[in-house]
Short mmCIF file of C-alpha atoms in Angstrom, two decimals:
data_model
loop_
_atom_site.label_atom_id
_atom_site.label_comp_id
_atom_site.label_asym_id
_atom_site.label_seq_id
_atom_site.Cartn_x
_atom_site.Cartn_y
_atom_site.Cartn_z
CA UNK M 1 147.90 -20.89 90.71
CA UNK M 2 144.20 -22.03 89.77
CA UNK M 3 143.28 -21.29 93.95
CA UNK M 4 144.75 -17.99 93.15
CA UNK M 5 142.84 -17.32 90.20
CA UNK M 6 139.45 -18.35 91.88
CA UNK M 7 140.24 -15.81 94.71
CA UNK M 8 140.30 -13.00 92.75
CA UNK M 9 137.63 -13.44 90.62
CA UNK M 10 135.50 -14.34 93.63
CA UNK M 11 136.95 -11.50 95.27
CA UNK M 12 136.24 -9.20 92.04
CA UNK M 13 132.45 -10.83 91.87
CA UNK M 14 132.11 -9.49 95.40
CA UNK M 15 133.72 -5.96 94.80
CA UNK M 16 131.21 -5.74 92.11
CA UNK M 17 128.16 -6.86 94.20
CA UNK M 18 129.78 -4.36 96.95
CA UNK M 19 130.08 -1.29 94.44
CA UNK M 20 126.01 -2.21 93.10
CA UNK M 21 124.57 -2.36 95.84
CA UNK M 22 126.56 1.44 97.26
CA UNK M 23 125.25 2.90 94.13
CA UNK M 24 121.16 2.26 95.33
CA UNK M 25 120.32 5.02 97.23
CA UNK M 26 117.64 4.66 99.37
CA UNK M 27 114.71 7.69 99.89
CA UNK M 28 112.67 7.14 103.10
CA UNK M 29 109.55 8.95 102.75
CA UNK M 30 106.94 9.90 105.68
CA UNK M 31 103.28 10.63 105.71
CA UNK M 32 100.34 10.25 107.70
CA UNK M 33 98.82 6.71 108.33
CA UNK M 34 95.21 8.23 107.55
CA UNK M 35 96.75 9.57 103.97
CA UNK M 36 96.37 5.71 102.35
CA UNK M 37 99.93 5.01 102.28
CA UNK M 38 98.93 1.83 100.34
CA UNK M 39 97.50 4.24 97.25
CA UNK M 40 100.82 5.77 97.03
CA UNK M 41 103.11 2.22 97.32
CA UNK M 42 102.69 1.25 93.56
CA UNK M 43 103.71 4.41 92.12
CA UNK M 44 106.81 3.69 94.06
CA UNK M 45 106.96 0.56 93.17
CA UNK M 46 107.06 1.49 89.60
CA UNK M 47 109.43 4.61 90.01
CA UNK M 48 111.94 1.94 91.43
CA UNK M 49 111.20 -0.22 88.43
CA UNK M 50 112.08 2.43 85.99
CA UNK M 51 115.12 3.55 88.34
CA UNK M 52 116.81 0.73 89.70
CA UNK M 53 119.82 2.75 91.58
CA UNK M 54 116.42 3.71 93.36
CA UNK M 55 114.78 2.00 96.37
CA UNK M 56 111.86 3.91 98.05
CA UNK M 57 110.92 3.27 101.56
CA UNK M 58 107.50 4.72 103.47
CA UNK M 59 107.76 5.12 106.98
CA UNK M 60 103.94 5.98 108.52
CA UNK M 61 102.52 7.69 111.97
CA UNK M 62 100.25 10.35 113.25
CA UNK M 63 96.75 9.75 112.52
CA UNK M 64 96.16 13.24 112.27
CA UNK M 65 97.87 16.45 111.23
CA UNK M 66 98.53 17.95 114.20
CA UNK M 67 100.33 14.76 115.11
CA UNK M 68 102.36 14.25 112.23
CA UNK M 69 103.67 17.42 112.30
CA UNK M 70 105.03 17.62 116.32
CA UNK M 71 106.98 14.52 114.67
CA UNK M 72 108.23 16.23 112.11
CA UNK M 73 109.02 19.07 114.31
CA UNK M 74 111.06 16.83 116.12
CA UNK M 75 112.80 14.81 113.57
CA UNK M 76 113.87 17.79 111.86
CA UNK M 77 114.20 20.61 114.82
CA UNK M 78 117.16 17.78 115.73
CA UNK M 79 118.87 18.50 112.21
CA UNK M 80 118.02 14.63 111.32
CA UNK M 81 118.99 13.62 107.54
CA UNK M 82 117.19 10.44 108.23
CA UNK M 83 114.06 11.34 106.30
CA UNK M 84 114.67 12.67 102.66
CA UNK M 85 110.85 13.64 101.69
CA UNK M 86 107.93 14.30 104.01
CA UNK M 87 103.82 14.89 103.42
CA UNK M 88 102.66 17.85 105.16
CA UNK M 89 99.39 19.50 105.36
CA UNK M 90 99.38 23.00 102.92
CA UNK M 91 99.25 25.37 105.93
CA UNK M 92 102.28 23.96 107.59
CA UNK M 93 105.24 24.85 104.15
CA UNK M 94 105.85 28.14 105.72
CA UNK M 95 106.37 27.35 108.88
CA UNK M 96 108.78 24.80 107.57
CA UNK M 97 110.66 26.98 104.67
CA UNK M 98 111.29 29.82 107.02
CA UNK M 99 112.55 27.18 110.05
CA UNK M 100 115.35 26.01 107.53
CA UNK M 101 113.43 22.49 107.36
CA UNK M 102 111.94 22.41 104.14
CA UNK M 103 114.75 22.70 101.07
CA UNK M 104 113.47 25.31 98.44
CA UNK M 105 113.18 23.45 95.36
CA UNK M 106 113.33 26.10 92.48
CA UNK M 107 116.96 25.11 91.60
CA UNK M 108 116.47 22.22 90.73
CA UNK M 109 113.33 22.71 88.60
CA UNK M 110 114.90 24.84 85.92
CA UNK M 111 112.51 27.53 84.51
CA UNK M 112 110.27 27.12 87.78
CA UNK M 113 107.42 29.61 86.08
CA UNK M 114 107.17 27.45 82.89
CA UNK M 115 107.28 24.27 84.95
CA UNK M 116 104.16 25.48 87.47
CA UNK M 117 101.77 26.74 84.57
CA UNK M 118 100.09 23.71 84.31
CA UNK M 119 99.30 23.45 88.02
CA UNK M 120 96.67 24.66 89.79
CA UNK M 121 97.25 27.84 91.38
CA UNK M 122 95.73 27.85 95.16
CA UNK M 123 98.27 24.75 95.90
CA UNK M 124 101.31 26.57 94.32
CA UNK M 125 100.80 29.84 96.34
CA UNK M 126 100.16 27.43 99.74
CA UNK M 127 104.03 25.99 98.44
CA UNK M 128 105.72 29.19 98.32
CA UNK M 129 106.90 31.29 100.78
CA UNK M 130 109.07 35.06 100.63
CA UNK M 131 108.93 34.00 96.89
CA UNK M 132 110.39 30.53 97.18
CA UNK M 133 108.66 27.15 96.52
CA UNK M 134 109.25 25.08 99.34
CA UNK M 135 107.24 22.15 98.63
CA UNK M 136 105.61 19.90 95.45
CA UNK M 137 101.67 19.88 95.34
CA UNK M 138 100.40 16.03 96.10
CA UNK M 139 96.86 16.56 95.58
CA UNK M 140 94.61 19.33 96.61
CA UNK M 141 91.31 20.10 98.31
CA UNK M 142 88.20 22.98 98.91
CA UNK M 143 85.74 23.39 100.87
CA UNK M 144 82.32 22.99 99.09
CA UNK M 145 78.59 23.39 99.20
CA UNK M 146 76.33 20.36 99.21
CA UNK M 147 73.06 20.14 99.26
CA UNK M 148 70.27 17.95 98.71
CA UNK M 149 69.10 17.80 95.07
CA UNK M 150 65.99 16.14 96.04
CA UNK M 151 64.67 18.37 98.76
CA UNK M 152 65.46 21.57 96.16
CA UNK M 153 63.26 20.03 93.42
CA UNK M 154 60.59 19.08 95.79
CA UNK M 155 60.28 22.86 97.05
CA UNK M 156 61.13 24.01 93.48
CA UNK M 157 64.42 26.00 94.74
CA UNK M 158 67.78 27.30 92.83
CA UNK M 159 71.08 26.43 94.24
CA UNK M 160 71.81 29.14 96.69
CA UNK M 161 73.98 32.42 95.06
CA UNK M 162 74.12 34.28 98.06
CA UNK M 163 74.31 33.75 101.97
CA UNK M 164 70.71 35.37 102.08
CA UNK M 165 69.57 33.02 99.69
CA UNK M 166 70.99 29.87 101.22
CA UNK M 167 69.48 31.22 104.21
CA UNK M 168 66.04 31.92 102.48
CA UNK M 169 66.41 28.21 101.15
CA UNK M 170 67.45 26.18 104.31
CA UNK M 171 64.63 27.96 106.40
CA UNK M 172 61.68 26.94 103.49
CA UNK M 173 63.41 23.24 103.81
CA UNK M 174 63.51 22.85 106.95
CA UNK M 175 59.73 24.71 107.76
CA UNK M 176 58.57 21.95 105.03
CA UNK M 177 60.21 18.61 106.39
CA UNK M 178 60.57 19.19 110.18
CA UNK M 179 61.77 16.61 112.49
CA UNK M 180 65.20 17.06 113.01
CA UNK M 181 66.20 18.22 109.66
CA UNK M 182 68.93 20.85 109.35
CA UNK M 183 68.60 23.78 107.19
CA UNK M 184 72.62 24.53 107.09
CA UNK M 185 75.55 22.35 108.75
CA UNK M 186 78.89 24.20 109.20
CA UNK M 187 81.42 23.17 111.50
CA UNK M 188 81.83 25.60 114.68
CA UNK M 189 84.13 23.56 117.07
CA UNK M 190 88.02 25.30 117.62
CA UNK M 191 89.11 22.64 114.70
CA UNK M 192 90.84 24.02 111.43
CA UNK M 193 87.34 23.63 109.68
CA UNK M 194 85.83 26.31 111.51
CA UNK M 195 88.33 28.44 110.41
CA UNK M 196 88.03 27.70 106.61
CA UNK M 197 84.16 28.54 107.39
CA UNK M 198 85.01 31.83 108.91
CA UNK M 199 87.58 33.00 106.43
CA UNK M 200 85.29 32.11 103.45
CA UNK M 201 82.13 34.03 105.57
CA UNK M 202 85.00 37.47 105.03
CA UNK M 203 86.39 36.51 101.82
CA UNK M 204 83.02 36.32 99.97
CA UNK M 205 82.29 39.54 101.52
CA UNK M 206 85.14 41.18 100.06
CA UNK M 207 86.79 40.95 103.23
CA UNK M 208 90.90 40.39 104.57
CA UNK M 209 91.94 38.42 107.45
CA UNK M 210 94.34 41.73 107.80
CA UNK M 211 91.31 43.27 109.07
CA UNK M 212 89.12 40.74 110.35
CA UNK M 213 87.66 43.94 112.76
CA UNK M 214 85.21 44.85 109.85
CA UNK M 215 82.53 45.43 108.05
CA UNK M 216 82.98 42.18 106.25
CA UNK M 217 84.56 40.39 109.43
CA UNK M 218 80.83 41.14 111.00
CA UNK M 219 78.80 40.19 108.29
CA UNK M 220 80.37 36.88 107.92
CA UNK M 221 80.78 35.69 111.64
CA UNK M 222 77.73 37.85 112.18
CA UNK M 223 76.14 34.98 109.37
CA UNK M 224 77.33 31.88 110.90
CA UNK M 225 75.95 33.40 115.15
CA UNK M 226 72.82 34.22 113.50
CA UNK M 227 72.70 30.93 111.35
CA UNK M 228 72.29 28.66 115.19
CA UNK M 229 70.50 31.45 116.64
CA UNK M 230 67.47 31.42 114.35
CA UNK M 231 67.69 27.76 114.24
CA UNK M 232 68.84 27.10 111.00
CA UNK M 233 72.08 25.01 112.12
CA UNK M 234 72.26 22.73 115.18
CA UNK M 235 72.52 24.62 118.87
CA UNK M 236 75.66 22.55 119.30
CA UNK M 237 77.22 24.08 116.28
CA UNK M 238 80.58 24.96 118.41
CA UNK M 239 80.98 21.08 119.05
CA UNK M 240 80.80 20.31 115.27
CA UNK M 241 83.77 19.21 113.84
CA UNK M 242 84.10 18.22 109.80
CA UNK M 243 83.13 14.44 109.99
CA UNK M 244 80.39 15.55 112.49
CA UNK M 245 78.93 17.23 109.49
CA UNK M 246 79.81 14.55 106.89
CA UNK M 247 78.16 12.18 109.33
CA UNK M 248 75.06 14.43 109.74
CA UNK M 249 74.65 14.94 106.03
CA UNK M 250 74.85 11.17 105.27
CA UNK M 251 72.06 9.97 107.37
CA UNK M 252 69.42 12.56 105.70
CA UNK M 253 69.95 15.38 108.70
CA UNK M 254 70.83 18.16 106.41
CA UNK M 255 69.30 20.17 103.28
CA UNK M 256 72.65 22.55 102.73
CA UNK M 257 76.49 22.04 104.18
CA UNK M 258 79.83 22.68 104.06
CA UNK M 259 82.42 20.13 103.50
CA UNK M 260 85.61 19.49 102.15
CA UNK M 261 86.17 16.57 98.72
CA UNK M 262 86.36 13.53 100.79
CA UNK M 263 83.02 12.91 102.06
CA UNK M 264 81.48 13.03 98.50
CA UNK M 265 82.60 9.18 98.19
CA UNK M 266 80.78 8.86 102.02
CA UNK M 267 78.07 10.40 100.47
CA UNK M 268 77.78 8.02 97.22
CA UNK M 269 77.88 4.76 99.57
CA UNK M 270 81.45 3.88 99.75
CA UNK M 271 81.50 4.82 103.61
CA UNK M 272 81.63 2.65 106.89
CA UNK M 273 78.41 3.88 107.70
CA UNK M 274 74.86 3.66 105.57
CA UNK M 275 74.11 6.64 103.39
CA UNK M 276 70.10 7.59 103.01
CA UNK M 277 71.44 10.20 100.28
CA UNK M 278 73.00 8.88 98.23
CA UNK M 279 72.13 9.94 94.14
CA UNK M 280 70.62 13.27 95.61
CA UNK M 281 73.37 14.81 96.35
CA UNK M 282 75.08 18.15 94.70
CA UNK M 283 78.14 20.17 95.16
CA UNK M 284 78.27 23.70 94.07
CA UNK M 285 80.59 26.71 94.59
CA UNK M 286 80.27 28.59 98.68
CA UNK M 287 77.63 31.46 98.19
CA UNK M 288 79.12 35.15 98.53
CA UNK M 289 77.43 38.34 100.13
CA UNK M 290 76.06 40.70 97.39
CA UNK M 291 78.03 40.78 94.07
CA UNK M 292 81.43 39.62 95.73
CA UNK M 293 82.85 36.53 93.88
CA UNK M 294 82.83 33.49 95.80
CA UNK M 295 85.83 31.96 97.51
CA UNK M 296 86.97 28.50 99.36
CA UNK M 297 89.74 27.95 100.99
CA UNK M 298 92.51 25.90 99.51
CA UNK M 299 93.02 22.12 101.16
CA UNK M 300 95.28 19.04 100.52
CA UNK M 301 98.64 17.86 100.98
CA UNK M 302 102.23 19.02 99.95
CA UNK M 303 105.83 17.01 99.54
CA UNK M 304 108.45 18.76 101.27
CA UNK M 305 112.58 17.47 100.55
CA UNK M 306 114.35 17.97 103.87
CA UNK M 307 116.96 20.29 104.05
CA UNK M 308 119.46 17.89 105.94
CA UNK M 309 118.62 15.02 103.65
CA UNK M 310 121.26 13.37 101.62
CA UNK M 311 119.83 12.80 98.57
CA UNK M 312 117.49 16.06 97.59
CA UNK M 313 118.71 15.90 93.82
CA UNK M 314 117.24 12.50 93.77
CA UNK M 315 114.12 13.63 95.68
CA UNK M 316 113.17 16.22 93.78
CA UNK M 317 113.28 13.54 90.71
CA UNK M 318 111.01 11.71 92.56
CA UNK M 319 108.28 14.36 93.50
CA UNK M 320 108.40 15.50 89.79
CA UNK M 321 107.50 12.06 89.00
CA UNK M 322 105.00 11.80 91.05
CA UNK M 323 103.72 15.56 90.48
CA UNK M 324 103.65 14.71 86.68
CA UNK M 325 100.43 14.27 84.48
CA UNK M 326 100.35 10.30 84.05
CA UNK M 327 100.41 10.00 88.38
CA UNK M 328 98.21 12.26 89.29
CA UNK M 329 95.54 10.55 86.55
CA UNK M 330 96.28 7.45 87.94
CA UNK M 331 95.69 8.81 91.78
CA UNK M 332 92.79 10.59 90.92
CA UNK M 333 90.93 7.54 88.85
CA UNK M 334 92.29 4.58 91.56
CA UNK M 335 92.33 7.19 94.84
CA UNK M 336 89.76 9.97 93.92
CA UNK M 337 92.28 12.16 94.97
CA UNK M 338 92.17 15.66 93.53
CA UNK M 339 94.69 16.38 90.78
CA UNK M 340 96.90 19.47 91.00
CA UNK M 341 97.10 19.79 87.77
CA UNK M 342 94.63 22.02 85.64
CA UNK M 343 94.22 19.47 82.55
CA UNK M 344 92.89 16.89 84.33
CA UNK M 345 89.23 18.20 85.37
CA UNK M 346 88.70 17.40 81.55
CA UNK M 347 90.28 14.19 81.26
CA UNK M 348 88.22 11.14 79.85
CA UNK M 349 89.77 9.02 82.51
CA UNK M 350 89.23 10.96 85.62
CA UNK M 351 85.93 11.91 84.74
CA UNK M 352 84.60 8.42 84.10
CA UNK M 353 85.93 7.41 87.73
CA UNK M 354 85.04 10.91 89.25
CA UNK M 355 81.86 12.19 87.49
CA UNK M 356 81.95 15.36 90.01
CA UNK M 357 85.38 16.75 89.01
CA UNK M 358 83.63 18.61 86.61
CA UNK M 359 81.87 20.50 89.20
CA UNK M 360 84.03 20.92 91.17
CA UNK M 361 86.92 22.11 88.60
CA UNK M 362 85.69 26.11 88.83
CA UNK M 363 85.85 26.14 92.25
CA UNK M 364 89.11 24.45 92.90
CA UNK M 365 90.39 26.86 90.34
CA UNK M 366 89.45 29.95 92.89
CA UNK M 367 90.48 28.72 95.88
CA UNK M 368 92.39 30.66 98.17
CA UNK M 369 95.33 29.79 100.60
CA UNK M 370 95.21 30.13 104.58
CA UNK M 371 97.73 33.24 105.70
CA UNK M 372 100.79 31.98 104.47
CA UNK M 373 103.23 32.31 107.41
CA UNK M 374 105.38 30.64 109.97
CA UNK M 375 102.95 32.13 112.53
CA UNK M 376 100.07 29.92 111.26
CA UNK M 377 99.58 27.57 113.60
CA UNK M 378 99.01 30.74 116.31
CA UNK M 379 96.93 32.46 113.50
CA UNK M 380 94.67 29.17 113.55
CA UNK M 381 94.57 29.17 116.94
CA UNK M 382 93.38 32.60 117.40
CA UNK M 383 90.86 31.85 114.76
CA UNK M 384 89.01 29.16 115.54
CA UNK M 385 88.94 29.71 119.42
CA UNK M 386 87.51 32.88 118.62
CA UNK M 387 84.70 31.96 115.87
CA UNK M 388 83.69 28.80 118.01
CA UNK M 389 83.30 31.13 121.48
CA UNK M 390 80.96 33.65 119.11
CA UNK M 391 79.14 30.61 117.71
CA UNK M 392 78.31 28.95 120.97
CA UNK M 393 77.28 32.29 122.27
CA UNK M 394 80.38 32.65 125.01
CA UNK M 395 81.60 35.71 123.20
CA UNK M 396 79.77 38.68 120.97
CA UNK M 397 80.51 38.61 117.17
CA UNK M 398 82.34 42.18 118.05
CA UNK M 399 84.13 40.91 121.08
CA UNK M 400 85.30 37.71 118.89
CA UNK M 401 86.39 40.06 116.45
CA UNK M 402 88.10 42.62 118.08
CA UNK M 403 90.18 39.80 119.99
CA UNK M 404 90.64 38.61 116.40
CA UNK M 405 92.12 41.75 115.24
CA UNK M 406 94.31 42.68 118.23
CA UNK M 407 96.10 38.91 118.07
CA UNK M 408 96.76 38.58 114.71
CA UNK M 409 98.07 41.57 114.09
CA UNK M 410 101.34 41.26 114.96
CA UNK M 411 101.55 37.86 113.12
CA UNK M 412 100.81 38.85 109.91
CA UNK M 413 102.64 41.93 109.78
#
């Protein structure tokens, strides 16, 4: 009688351990190696903390966008439920959404208006597509203007306002220090880069990438040709790609460039390679032609839940978590990542670790999103092959543009 009693209650123990360990359900999350995977580990860590049924699991590959995302591609083309949440690069959510890939998310958010006020808008309109948000902002990113705070004072010159003036400004520069310095660094190579540089050339001349065969489409290709033809940027311009220019800036090459938030901290010293710049260097909003208002395009990274996946309820749970106010503080002060949402550019916290938030704040807030569309990755294409043949002088600016204009067309209809 007392073996049977021992038998059941080990066999209830283990029925109990069985039914515990069912109830954890297990998200397995993917994103790039190069996106610090070991930044985002401890805010798992802690969501599993507060949410023991929940075990989080990061699975890492691609070094680069482009390669992440013929995984994905993959992975989810085949109808796998194997991942549950997946990073993606902002121009790739409508591609996703309107492949069936990426699970719209406004059920599950309530009243999604009220919940997205306090975000940033550039990332929100990269998440949605036909109306639908299709992914949660992660952090966000622009395209900038630095230049060298020194070299300005010594010549007694404003921050650049307009293209003309920028041009006006690098030319004085560069007559003054010679050598090999640069009076503007953009990057021209057929990289996604060059098209960010083109599209904010036509949207800060009032332009549309509807009708890149323009006015405003020749002004601002027209600006970057002329900027390597009158020696203001490098003759190799179509070979330079965005750490090129990073690179270029850091060793004391440059006097005005364009780059995206991540090589501020290259800039600053905490790079692999020596900065000669660093404490003279500024960031300031892209110049615009004329009167226009000035425009950047909008950067960064996006959570998609996979349509096939098991557990979306509980993935959407975690993105909100890791969307919400007290995460995005702590990724922005311990990752200098760019928060998504609006009220941190004046928080005490991320300002003491990230002085240049302020800065940056107004133009973040006016960024603009690449053509949302499935078709983007052929719209890129198009783009930058185009722009870097008219930059290293393969192609005429009209040519470029006209081959622009008949391409795109029929992918943006």
């Amino acid at each position: 009688m007392r073996t049977r009693l021992l038998l059941s209650a080990a066999l209830a123990v283990s029925a109990a351990l069985t039914t515990s360990a069912s109830a954890v359900t297990t998200l397995n999350v993917f994103m790039g190696s190069q996106l610090r995977p070991e930044v985002f580990q401890p805010l798992f860590d802690r969501y599993e903390k507060a949410n023991p049924d929940i075990k989080v699991k990061i699975e890492t590959g691609g070094a680069t966008s482009e390669a992440q995302n013929q995984y994905l591609t993959t992975v989810l083309a085949a109808r796998d439920d194997t991942l549950d949440i997946f990073l993606i690069d902002v121009v790739r959510t409508a591609t996703f959404g309107a492949a069936g890939w990426a699970e719209p998310l406004n059920s599950y958010l309530g009243s999604t208006d009220a919940y997205l006020k306090s975000f940033l808008p550039g990332p929100i309109s990269a998440a949605t597509y036909n109306g639908k948000l299709f992914a949660m902002p992660a952090f966000t990113d622009s395209q900038f203007l630095y230049y060298r705070k020194d070299l300005l004072t010594k010549y007694k010159l404003p921050v650049p306002k307009t293209w003309d003036e920028l041009s006006a400004t690098a030319a004085k520069i560069q007559k003054g220090e010679g050598g090999k310095m640069q009076g503007f660094n953009f990057q021209g190579a057929p990289i996604e880069g060059t098209v960010c540089n083109f599209l904010e050339t036509l949207w800060t001349g009032g332009g549309d990438v509807n009708n890149v065969d323009s006015a405003a489409g020749k002004q601002g290709l027209g600006f970057l040709v002329n900027s390597v033809k009158s020696k203001l940027s490098p003759a190799a311009s179509a070979e330079i790609k965005t750490d090129d220019s990073r690179q270029q800036f850091q060793a004391g090459d440059v006097a005005l460039g364009l780059n995206w938030s991540y090589a501020w901290a290259h800039f600053q010293g905490n790079s692999p390679q020596p900065t000669q710049v660093k404490g003279n260097v500024g960031v300031a909003a892209l110049p615009s032609f004329g009167k226009n208002p000035t425009a950047t395009c909008t950067g960064g990274w996006e959570w998609g839940v996979n349509a096939y996946g098991n557990h979306k309820k509980e993935a959407v749970k975690l993105l909100q978590f890791m969307s919400s106010v007290n995460i995005q503080r702590e990724m922005a002060v311990n990752g200098a990542y760019l928060p998504v949402r609006k009220s941190l550019y004046s928080d005490k916290a991320v300002l003491a670790a990230n002085p240049h938030f302020k800065a940056l704040y107004p133009v973040i807030l006016k960024a603009r999103a690449r053509p949302v569309t499935p078709n983007y990755p052929k719209v890129s294409e198009i783009i930058r092959n185009s722009v870097s043949a008219a930059v290293a002088g393969s192609k005429t600016v009209d040519a470029a543009l006209k081959d622009m204009q008949r391409d795109l067309a029929p992918l943006l209809k």
